[in-house]
Amino acid sequence: MSDSPDDPGGRSTPTAKRTATHEDLDRLWADPSGLWGQLTGVQNDMIGLRLMLTGFFFLILGGSFDSFVMRIQLAFPEQQLISPQLYNELFTNHGSVTMFLVILPIFEGFAIMILPLILGTREMPFPRLGALGYWTFLLGGLLYYSSALFQLVPDAGWFAYTPLSGPEFSPDRAIDFWIIGLTVAEIGAIAAAMEIIIGVLKMRAPGMTLTRMPLFAWALLVMAFMILFGFTPLIVGDLLLELDRGFGTHFFTVDRGGSSLLWQHIFWIFGHPEVYIQFVPATGVVSMIVTALTQRRIAGYTWIVGSFVAIGFLSFGLWAHHMFAVGLDPLILSFFSGASMAIGIPAGVQIVAWVSTIWLGRPQWKTPFYFVVGFLVIFVIGGITGIMTAAVPFDLQAHDSYFVVGHLHYVLIGGVAFPIFAGVYYWFPKFTGRMLNERLGRWNFWLLFIGTNLTFFPMHQVGLMGMPRRVYTYESGLGWDIYNLLSTIGVFVIIPGIAVFVWNVFRSYRHGEEAGANPWGSDSLEWAVASPPAEHGWSVLPIVRSRHPLWDQDDLHRGPADLERFVNALAQWPLRWRAAAIVGTADGRPQEVFRVAGPSLWPLVAALGIVVIFLAELTKLRWGAAVGAVVVVVSVIGWNWPDPAPMTEDEEADFEDDTGVPVNAAGSVVVAAWGMGLAILFVAIAFATMLLAYFYLRLENPVWPPPGIADPGLVGGAVAAALMAASGVAIARALARLRDDDRRGFLGGLAATLVLTAAAAVVGFRDVAAMGISGNAHAYGSVVHTLTGFILVVTAAASLMVAMMTYWAWHGEYTRRRYAPVLNVVRFQVAAVVVWLIGFGTIYLGPYLT
Ligand code: HEM
Ligand SMILES: [Cu+2]
């Protein structure tokens, strides 16, 4: 066996073909240089790296600095170094930053940076959406942090429980910073998640079926769906809390018909999956590294995929285990307790798969592998203490004690931080062309491993001895002193561990050993391109015939004749616009060639507009929200302004004749449809959360509406609903006319849609207003008005799209062949009709339910 760095497994691996078009493609896919390029750039390598660096920056700021000060304060009993108030601010900040601003951007950045290479494609599907995700994330994080400048640091814990976070007990603006800064960042997280979902499902190399997809891609797919399903409810919850705080509604005011448990439910519907949102991609990293560094196909691929999906589903079904101590019904307690223990099963499946792969393989004891083994050890301990707290009687003892703090850090640091370090050591050579230093890597690992255990193991013990969490000091003589001192000493081992890492990255970036294309002898596609990769990644797309293409194929560009013809055609042509291939979701067969969007300033402008909307609430200059909304609308229009197609319909047809794959240079059909589908899903989840709030409050209030308010009359609502339903029919007719090439009928149908929607809105909203319910007297009015506002926003967004489309249709933008955007607008209008019918149906009929 040879131990040359290029083929540690003793076999040589194929590399990607370089073509004469390589330089042209590289230039075509690069962002402009200079400051302008920085602001308008959308290139996936850059966006991904920025997300990761920003996440790491917040980790240093909020993750490490805060915890360091807390641990100094707790080193000895009865210390008065910092005030109780500062301690509250520190743990709130530490928890909020680590849970919202650190892991998520690091993994989303990882995904955006690496997926195109791993999947054998050239870019992410919506580079501008990725850029928007980055800017909103950065601006939201900075907004959140700016609270420190005003000495208004949030102090209600990272879960911001009501009523502590409500207007009564937190009257100053501190919590507003929390809500508003984090909401902006969450919008960024969702934007990036949509990009990742479509990237994984639709942009892969020809031949890469779902069952040949690398495990990391699977994990990122599940993560992205969880972000969509977890963060959307949280955004709605945040908005409701801000309404309570800034507009005097009563969602969470108990003596006005609100419920503070409602906040806890919404928060933990997000908060529990959040832990797995962080954990699932980490296990994806581990699966890749275990395969590569043991030179062995991973055992139980299908089982691992199944366990990702199972975790994705299960984690949404067990949020209430964070609420065991709030007095829920015993039946509910046993359900959530059982579900919480069940989630140990998929995690166990993965552990068995990794351990058996390692057992049967030939591990290379390099730094990534050390971190993987460290992960296994620490995570298993954290998993066991997790199963312990899933048992209700135990939780009632350990809840809010340091046992939980020990448990959660074992899971988060062992389960998430270690895989991140492993991943950086593993993929660093790909993106820099240089290896990280092994000796420093060992130091890095051992300091972190020892430090983590020294810091967090004693916490379990002191927790069982009764030390509560979130206390700024404690009495001496309780036997807690030694454990706290050990914990604090542990931090002094962790810090040099991190310093060694930073030093290693800096030094190796310049002076590290040259890496070559495939230094670990790995099996997945990214290792076939040069290190560092070209801007476009692949000149000739690979044709995938195996789950481990670099081990099983000696030529990456050989395959069925039609696929070969396709990838070669795409390498030679087109060289004037950024062409990328879309494949069938399951079978990986090419479906479409579409044009990927290029650099643009609009994502940054849109992000600024979003920030202005929220900033207006923070500063109480509420007219500013209108300004922000205008900026957002303008930038969305500018962003989507149709570019002239870079080629004629005939040229497109020629390519299709040659390869059998349609070309849509003017705009994608498939990707756009998926984007719209996810946007509608986002609206649906937000809407479901609003309905949850309505029905939860409905159930908690025996009298609904409250005394003195009449049940709504049904006539006005019925008329409005009929008009709105008619608008859905009108737009469907318009589409049919376009397909018949009847331009006038098409335009007429669009006009009818707009008129009917407007009429429905006038009738509907006047009717609700005429009920004369106050939003500030009782939770009933609050939820009726907010639900109405939600419907209004969705309807207005639909009308804006229809109006823009009418304008372009007037200018002859759409033809029988090119009308993909029309289809999408039709879909959204229909979704708006559904939201309208269900939403107003709830408002009008809710009071009649008994
Ligand atoms: C140097 C390493 C770290 C140390 C010394 C540390 C220390 C602490 C301390 C002292 C607390 C407050 C416990 C309390 O008073 O109840 C805490 C809470 C917390 N930490 Fe860390 N931490 C570290 C790293 C991390 C990391 C990497 C994450 C996440 C990825 C994290 C997530 C959290 C969370 C979510 C809380 C809960 C906050 C709360 O209960 O409100 N920590 N940590
Ligand atoms: Cu949980």
Short mmCIF file of N, CA and C in Angstrom, two decimals, residues 82-212:
data_model
loop_
_atom_site.label_atom_id
_atom_site.label_comp_id
_atom_site.label_asym_id
_atom_site.label_seq_id
_atom_site.Cartn_x
_atom_site.Cartn_y
_atom_site.Cartn_z
N ILE A 82 -19.73 40.20 38.67
CA ILE A 82 -20.72 40.83 37.79
C ILE A 82 -22.06 40.82 38.49
N SER A 83 -22.94 41.69 38.04
CA SER A 83 -24.25 41.81 38.70
C SER A 83 -25.18 40.71 38.19
N PRO A 84 -26.23 40.41 38.96
CA PRO A 84 -27.21 39.43 38.49
C PRO A 84 -27.80 39.84 37.14
N GLN A 85 -28.03 41.14 36.97
CA GLN A 85 -28.58 41.60 35.70
C GLN A 85 -27.63 41.28 34.55
N LEU A 86 -26.35 41.55 34.73
CA LEU A 86 -25.40 41.26 33.66
C LEU A 86 -25.36 39.76 33.40
N TYR A 87 -25.45 38.97 34.45
CA TYR A 87 -25.44 37.53 34.25
C TYR A 87 -26.61 37.10 33.38
N ASN A 88 -27.81 37.66 33.68
CA ASN A 88 -28.98 37.35 32.87
C ASN A 88 -28.75 37.72 31.41
N GLU A 89 -28.13 38.88 31.21
CA GLU A 89 -27.88 39.31 29.84
C GLU A 89 -26.90 38.37 29.15
N LEU A 90 -25.89 37.95 29.91
CA LEU A 90 -24.88 37.07 29.31
C LEU A 90 -25.48 35.74 28.89
N PHE A 91 -26.27 35.11 29.77
CA PHE A 91 -26.75 33.78 29.35
C PHE A 91 -27.82 33.89 28.29
N THR A 92 -28.57 34.98 28.30
CA THR A 92 -29.53 35.18 27.21
C THR A 92 -28.80 35.34 25.89
N ASN A 93 -27.79 36.18 25.92
CA ASN A 93 -27.04 36.44 24.70
C ASN A 93 -26.33 35.19 24.22
N HIS A 94 -25.69 34.50 25.14
CA HIS A 94 -24.95 33.29 24.77
C HIS A 94 -25.89 32.27 24.13
N GLY A 95 -27.02 32.01 24.77
CA GLY A 95 -27.97 31.01 24.24
C GLY A 95 -28.54 31.47 22.91
N SER A 96 -28.94 32.74 22.83
CA SER A 96 -29.57 33.22 21.59
C SER A 96 -28.59 33.18 20.44
N VAL A 97 -27.38 33.64 20.68
CA VAL A 97 -26.41 33.72 19.59
C VAL A 97 -26.04 32.32 19.11
N THR A 98 -25.76 31.41 20.06
CA THR A 98 -25.35 30.09 19.60
C THR A 98 -26.50 29.38 18.87
N MET A 99 -27.73 29.58 19.33
CA MET A 99 -28.82 28.85 18.71
C MET A 99 -29.32 29.49 17.42
N PHE A 100 -29.14 30.79 17.25
CA PHE A 100 -29.69 31.43 16.06
C PHE A 100 -28.62 31.88 15.07
N LEU A 101 -27.47 32.25 15.56
CA LEU A 101 -26.53 32.96 14.68
C LEU A 101 -25.23 32.22 14.41
N VAL A 102 -25.07 31.03 14.95
CA VAL A 102 -23.77 30.37 14.78
C VAL A 102 -23.86 29.12 13.90
N ILE A 103 -24.53 28.09 14.40
CA ILE A 103 -24.49 26.80 13.71
C ILE A 103 -25.23 26.88 12.37
N LEU A 104 -26.37 27.54 12.40
CA LEU A 104 -27.19 27.61 11.20
C LEU A 104 -26.44 28.22 10.03
N PRO A 105 -25.86 29.41 10.17
CA PRO A 105 -25.13 29.96 9.03
C PRO A 105 -23.91 29.13 8.68
N ILE A 106 -23.29 28.50 9.67
CA ILE A 106 -22.12 27.70 9.33
C ILE A 106 -22.54 26.55 8.41
N PHE A 107 -23.64 25.87 8.77
CA PHE A 107 -24.03 24.75 7.92
C PHE A 107 -24.67 25.20 6.62
N GLU A 108 -25.42 26.28 6.65
CA GLU A 108 -25.97 26.75 5.38
C GLU A 108 -24.83 27.21 4.47
N GLY A 109 -23.82 27.83 5.06
CA GLY A 109 -22.66 28.24 4.27
C GLY A 109 -21.94 27.03 3.69
N PHE A 110 -21.71 26.04 4.52
CA PHE A 110 -21.12 24.78 4.06
C PHE A 110 -21.89 24.27 2.85
N ALA A 111 -23.22 24.25 3.00
CA ALA A 111 -24.07 23.69 1.96
C ALA A 111 -23.91 24.46 0.66
N ILE A 112 -24.00 25.79 0.75
CA ILE A 112 -23.98 26.59 -0.47
C ILE A 112 -22.62 26.50 -1.14
N MET A 113 -21.59 26.41 -0.34
CA MET A 113 -20.25 26.34 -0.88
C MET A 113 -20.00 25.00 -1.57
N ILE A 114 -20.45 23.94 -0.95
CA ILE A 114 -19.95 22.64 -1.37
C ILE A 114 -20.92 21.84 -2.23
N LEU A 115 -22.22 22.13 -2.11
CA LEU A 115 -23.19 21.28 -2.82
C LEU A 115 -22.94 21.21 -4.33
N PRO A 116 -22.69 22.35 -5.01
CA PRO A 116 -22.50 22.22 -6.45
C PRO A 116 -21.36 21.27 -6.81
N LEU A 117 -20.31 21.26 -6.00
CA LEU A 117 -19.21 20.34 -6.31
C LEU A 117 -19.57 18.90 -6.00
N ILE A 118 -20.20 18.71 -4.83
CA ILE A 118 -20.55 17.36 -4.40
C ILE A 118 -21.58 16.73 -5.33
N LEU A 119 -22.49 17.59 -5.83
CA LEU A 119 -23.57 17.07 -6.65
C LEU A 119 -23.20 17.06 -8.13
N GLY A 120 -22.06 17.63 -8.47
CA GLY A 120 -21.63 17.63 -9.87
C GLY A 120 -22.41 18.60 -10.72
N THR A 121 -22.61 19.82 -10.21
CA THR A 121 -23.29 20.83 -11.00
C THR A 121 -22.51 22.13 -10.85
N ARG A 122 -23.00 23.24 -11.48
CA ARG A 122 -22.15 24.42 -11.53
C ARG A 122 -22.47 25.50 -10.52
N GLU A 123 -23.66 25.55 -10.06
CA GLU A 123 -24.05 26.62 -9.15
C GLU A 123 -25.24 26.13 -8.32
N MET A 124 -25.66 26.99 -7.40
CA MET A 124 -26.93 26.78 -6.73
C MET A 124 -28.02 27.36 -7.63
N PRO A 125 -29.27 26.92 -7.45
CA PRO A 125 -30.32 27.32 -8.40
C PRO A 125 -30.65 28.81 -8.37
N PHE A 126 -30.64 29.41 -7.20
CA PHE A 126 -31.02 30.83 -7.11
C PHE A 126 -29.91 31.60 -6.42
N PRO A 127 -28.83 31.89 -7.13
CA PRO A 127 -27.70 32.55 -6.45
C PRO A 127 -28.11 33.85 -5.77
N ARG A 128 -29.08 34.54 -6.36
CA ARG A 128 -29.47 35.81 -5.75
C ARG A 128 -30.22 35.59 -4.45
N LEU A 129 -30.97 34.50 -4.37
CA LEU A 129 -31.65 34.19 -3.11
C LEU A 129 -30.61 33.86 -2.04
N GLY A 130 -29.55 33.16 -2.45
CA GLY A 130 -28.46 32.89 -1.51
C GLY A 130 -27.85 34.19 -1.00
N ALA A 131 -27.65 35.14 -1.91
CA ALA A 131 -27.07 36.43 -1.51
C ALA A 131 -28.03 37.16 -0.56
N LEU A 132 -29.32 37.12 -0.87
CA LEU A 132 -30.30 37.74 0.03
C LEU A 132 -30.21 37.09 1.41
N GLY A 133 -30.11 35.75 1.41
CA GLY A 133 -29.99 35.04 2.68
C GLY A 133 -28.79 35.55 3.47
N TYR A 134 -27.67 35.73 2.77
CA TYR A 134 -26.50 36.19 3.50
C TYR A 134 -26.70 37.59 4.07
N TRP A 135 -27.18 38.50 3.24
CA TRP A 135 -27.29 39.89 3.71
C TRP A 135 -28.29 40.01 4.86
N THR A 136 -29.43 39.34 4.76
CA THR A 136 -30.39 39.47 5.86
C THR A 136 -29.83 38.84 7.12
N PHE A 137 -29.11 37.74 6.94
CA PHE A 137 -28.53 37.12 8.12
C PHE A 137 -27.53 38.06 8.80
N LEU A 138 -26.65 38.64 7.98
CA LEU A 138 -25.63 39.53 8.54
C LEU A 138 -26.29 40.75 9.21
N LEU A 139 -27.21 41.39 8.49
CA LEU A 139 -27.82 42.61 9.02
C LEU A 139 -28.65 42.29 10.26
N GLY A 140 -29.37 41.17 10.25
CA GLY A 140 -30.15 40.78 11.43
C GLY A 140 -29.24 40.56 12.63
N GLY A 141 -28.13 39.87 12.41
CA GLY A 141 -27.20 39.62 13.50
C GLY A 141 -26.64 40.92 14.06
N LEU A 142 -26.28 41.83 13.17
CA LEU A 142 -25.72 43.10 13.64
C LEU A 142 -26.78 43.92 14.38
N LEU A 143 -28.01 43.86 13.85
CA LEU A 143 -29.10 44.58 14.50
C LEU A 143 -29.29 44.04 15.92
N TYR A 144 -29.30 42.71 16.02
CA TYR A 144 -29.44 42.09 17.33
C TYR A 144 -28.31 42.57 18.25
N TYR A 145 -27.09 42.54 17.75
CA TYR A 145 -25.95 42.90 18.58
C TYR A 145 -25.91 44.38 18.92
N SER A 146 -26.53 45.21 18.08
CA SER A 146 -26.45 46.65 18.34
C SER A 146 -27.16 47.00 19.65
N SER A 147 -27.96 46.07 20.19
CA SER A 147 -28.60 46.34 21.48
C SER A 147 -27.56 46.71 22.54
N ALA A 148 -26.36 46.14 22.40
CA ALA A 148 -25.33 46.43 23.39
C ALA A 148 -24.92 47.90 23.38
N LEU A 149 -24.95 48.51 22.19
CA LEU A 149 -24.58 49.93 22.10
C LEU A 149 -25.55 50.82 22.86
N PHE A 150 -26.80 50.38 22.94
CA PHE A 150 -27.82 51.19 23.61
C PHE A 150 -28.05 50.72 25.04
N GLN A 151 -27.19 49.80 25.48
CA GLN A 151 -27.35 49.20 26.80
C GLN A 151 -28.75 48.67 27.01
N LEU A 152 -29.25 48.01 25.98
CA LEU A 152 -30.58 47.41 26.06
C LEU A 152 -30.47 45.93 25.71
N VAL A 153 -29.58 45.24 26.40
CA VAL A 153 -29.33 43.85 26.05
C VAL A 153 -30.47 42.97 26.56
N PRO A 154 -31.00 42.10 25.69
CA PRO A 154 -32.10 41.21 26.11
C PRO A 154 -31.68 40.34 27.29
N ASP A 155 -32.63 40.07 28.19
CA ASP A 155 -32.26 39.32 29.39
C ASP A 155 -33.31 38.29 29.78
N ALA A 156 -34.17 37.89 28.84
CA ALA A 156 -35.26 36.97 29.20
C ALA A 156 -34.97 35.54 28.79
N GLY A 157 -33.71 35.20 28.55
CA GLY A 157 -33.39 33.83 28.15
C GLY A 157 -33.53 33.68 26.65
N TRP A 158 -32.91 32.63 26.09
CA TRP A 158 -32.95 32.52 24.61
C TRP A 158 -34.32 32.10 24.14
N PHE A 159 -35.20 31.70 25.06
CA PHE A 159 -36.56 31.27 24.72
C PHE A 159 -37.56 32.38 24.99
N ALA A 160 -37.11 33.48 25.61
CA ALA A 160 -37.94 34.68 25.80
C ALA A 160 -39.36 34.36 26.26
N TYR A 161 -39.46 33.58 27.31
CA TYR A 161 -40.80 33.20 27.79
C TYR A 161 -41.65 34.42 28.13
N THR A 162 -42.90 34.36 27.70
CA THR A 162 -43.88 35.33 28.18
C THR A 162 -44.36 34.81 29.54
N PRO A 163 -44.82 35.63 30.45
CA PRO A 163 -44.97 37.08 30.36
C PRO A 163 -43.67 37.85 30.65
N LEU A 164 -42.58 37.13 30.99
CA LEU A 164 -41.34 37.84 31.32
C LEU A 164 -40.91 38.74 30.16
N SER A 165 -41.10 38.24 28.94
CA SER A 165 -40.68 39.00 27.76
C SER A 165 -41.77 39.96 27.27
N GLY A 166 -42.91 39.95 27.93
CA GLY A 166 -44.02 40.78 27.47
C GLY A 166 -43.86 42.23 27.94
N PRO A 167 -44.81 43.08 27.54
CA PRO A 167 -44.69 44.51 27.82
C PRO A 167 -44.69 44.83 29.32
N GLU A 168 -45.33 43.97 30.12
CA GLU A 168 -45.44 44.32 31.53
C GLU A 168 -44.10 44.17 32.26
N PHE A 169 -43.42 43.04 32.02
CA PHE A 169 -42.19 42.79 32.78
C PHE A 169 -40.92 43.19 32.04
N SER A 170 -41.01 43.45 30.75
CA SER A 170 -39.85 43.93 30.00
C SER A 170 -40.25 45.19 29.22
N PRO A 171 -40.50 46.26 29.95
CA PRO A 171 -41.05 47.44 29.27
C PRO A 171 -40.06 48.15 28.35
N ASP A 172 -38.75 48.03 28.60
CA ASP A 172 -37.85 48.77 27.70
C ASP A 172 -37.68 48.00 26.38
N ARG A 173 -36.79 48.51 25.51
CA ARG A 173 -36.74 47.97 24.16
C ARG A 173 -35.86 46.72 24.02
N ALA A 174 -35.28 46.24 25.12
CA ALA A 174 -34.30 45.15 24.99
C ALA A 174 -34.88 43.96 24.22
N ILE A 175 -36.10 43.54 24.61
CA ILE A 175 -36.67 42.36 23.95
C ILE A 175 -37.02 42.67 22.50
N ASP A 176 -37.31 43.93 22.20
CA ASP A 176 -37.58 44.27 20.80
C ASP A 176 -36.35 44.02 19.93
N PHE A 177 -35.17 44.32 20.49
CA PHE A 177 -33.94 44.00 19.75
C PHE A 177 -33.87 42.50 19.48
N TRP A 178 -34.19 41.73 20.50
CA TRP A 178 -34.13 40.27 20.36
C TRP A 178 -35.07 39.82 19.25
N ILE A 179 -36.33 40.26 19.35
CA ILE A 179 -37.34 39.81 18.38
C ILE A 179 -36.96 40.25 16.97
N ILE A 180 -36.60 41.51 16.86
CA ILE A 180 -36.45 42.08 15.52
C ILE A 180 -35.15 41.65 14.87
N GLY A 181 -34.06 41.71 15.61
CA GLY A 181 -32.79 41.27 15.04
C GLY A 181 -32.85 39.81 14.61
N LEU A 182 -33.38 38.97 15.50
CA LEU A 182 -33.37 37.55 15.18
C LEU A 182 -34.36 37.23 14.07
N THR A 183 -35.50 37.94 14.02
CA THR A 183 -36.44 37.68 12.94
C THR A 183 -35.81 37.96 11.58
N VAL A 184 -35.08 39.06 11.49
CA VAL A 184 -34.43 39.37 10.21
C VAL A 184 -33.45 38.25 9.86
N ALA A 185 -32.69 37.80 10.85
CA ALA A 185 -31.74 36.71 10.58
C ALA A 185 -32.48 35.43 10.17
N GLU A 186 -33.65 35.18 10.77
CA GLU A 186 -34.41 33.97 10.44
C GLU A 186 -34.91 34.02 9.00
N ILE A 187 -35.27 35.21 8.55
CA ILE A 187 -35.69 35.33 7.15
C ILE A 187 -34.54 34.89 6.24
N GLY A 188 -33.33 35.31 6.62
CA GLY A 188 -32.16 34.88 5.85
C GLY A 188 -32.01 33.37 5.87
N ALA A 189 -32.23 32.78 7.03
CA ALA A 189 -32.08 31.32 7.14
C ALA A 189 -33.07 30.62 6.22
N ILE A 190 -34.29 31.14 6.15
CA ILE A 190 -35.30 30.50 5.32
C ILE A 190 -34.97 30.66 3.85
N ALA A 191 -34.49 31.85 3.46
CA ALA A 191 -34.13 32.06 2.05
C ALA A 191 -33.06 31.05 1.64
N ALA A 192 -32.03 30.91 2.47
CA ALA A 192 -30.97 29.98 2.13
C ALA A 192 -31.49 28.54 2.12
N ALA A 193 -32.43 28.23 3.00
CA ALA A 193 -32.95 26.86 3.05
C ALA A 193 -33.68 26.52 1.75
N MET A 194 -34.45 27.47 1.22
CA MET A 194 -35.16 27.19 -0.04
C MET A 194 -34.16 26.91 -1.17
N GLU A 195 -33.11 27.70 -1.17
CA GLU A 195 -32.05 27.52 -2.15
C GLU A 195 -31.45 26.10 -2.05
N ILE A 196 -31.25 25.65 -0.81
CA ILE A 196 -30.63 24.34 -0.61
C ILE A 196 -31.57 23.21 -1.04
N ILE A 197 -32.85 23.34 -0.69
CA ILE A 197 -33.81 22.28 -1.05
C ILE A 197 -33.82 22.07 -2.56
N ILE A 198 -33.96 23.17 -3.29
CA ILE A 198 -34.07 23.03 -4.74
C ILE A 198 -32.74 22.59 -5.33
N GLY A 199 -31.65 23.09 -4.75
CA GLY A 199 -30.34 22.67 -5.23
C GLY A 199 -30.17 21.16 -5.15
N VAL A 200 -30.52 20.59 -4.00
CA VAL A 200 -30.32 19.16 -3.82
C VAL A 200 -31.28 18.36 -4.69
N LEU A 201 -32.52 18.82 -4.78
CA LEU A 201 -33.50 18.00 -5.49
C LEU A 201 -33.39 18.12 -7.01
N LYS A 202 -32.96 19.29 -7.48
CA LYS A 202 -33.03 19.50 -8.93
C LYS A 202 -31.70 19.71 -9.63
N MET A 203 -30.65 20.07 -8.92
CA MET A 203 -29.40 20.36 -9.61
C MET A 203 -28.32 19.36 -9.25
N ARG A 204 -28.32 18.27 -10.00
CA ARG A 204 -27.31 17.24 -9.76
C ARG A 204 -26.74 16.79 -11.09
N ALA A 205 -25.64 16.05 -10.99
CA ALA A 205 -25.05 15.54 -12.22
C ALA A 205 -26.00 14.55 -12.87
N PRO A 206 -25.95 14.47 -14.20
CA PRO A 206 -26.74 13.44 -14.87
C PRO A 206 -26.39 12.07 -14.30
N GLY A 207 -27.38 11.29 -14.05
CA GLY A 207 -27.15 9.94 -13.53
C GLY A 207 -27.14 9.85 -12.02
N MET A 208 -27.07 10.98 -11.34
CA MET A 208 -27.09 10.90 -9.87
C MET A 208 -28.54 10.78 -9.40
N THR A 209 -28.97 9.54 -9.24
CA THR A 209 -30.33 9.32 -8.74
C THR A 209 -30.35 9.66 -7.25
N LEU A 210 -31.54 9.70 -6.68
CA LEU A 210 -31.62 9.99 -5.24
C LEU A 210 -30.84 8.97 -4.43
N THR A 211 -30.84 7.71 -4.88
CA THR A 211 -30.16 6.68 -4.09
C THR A 211 -28.65 6.69 -4.29
N ARG A 212 -28.16 7.53 -5.23
CA ARG A 212 -26.70 7.64 -5.37
C ARG A 212 -26.20 8.93 -4.75
#
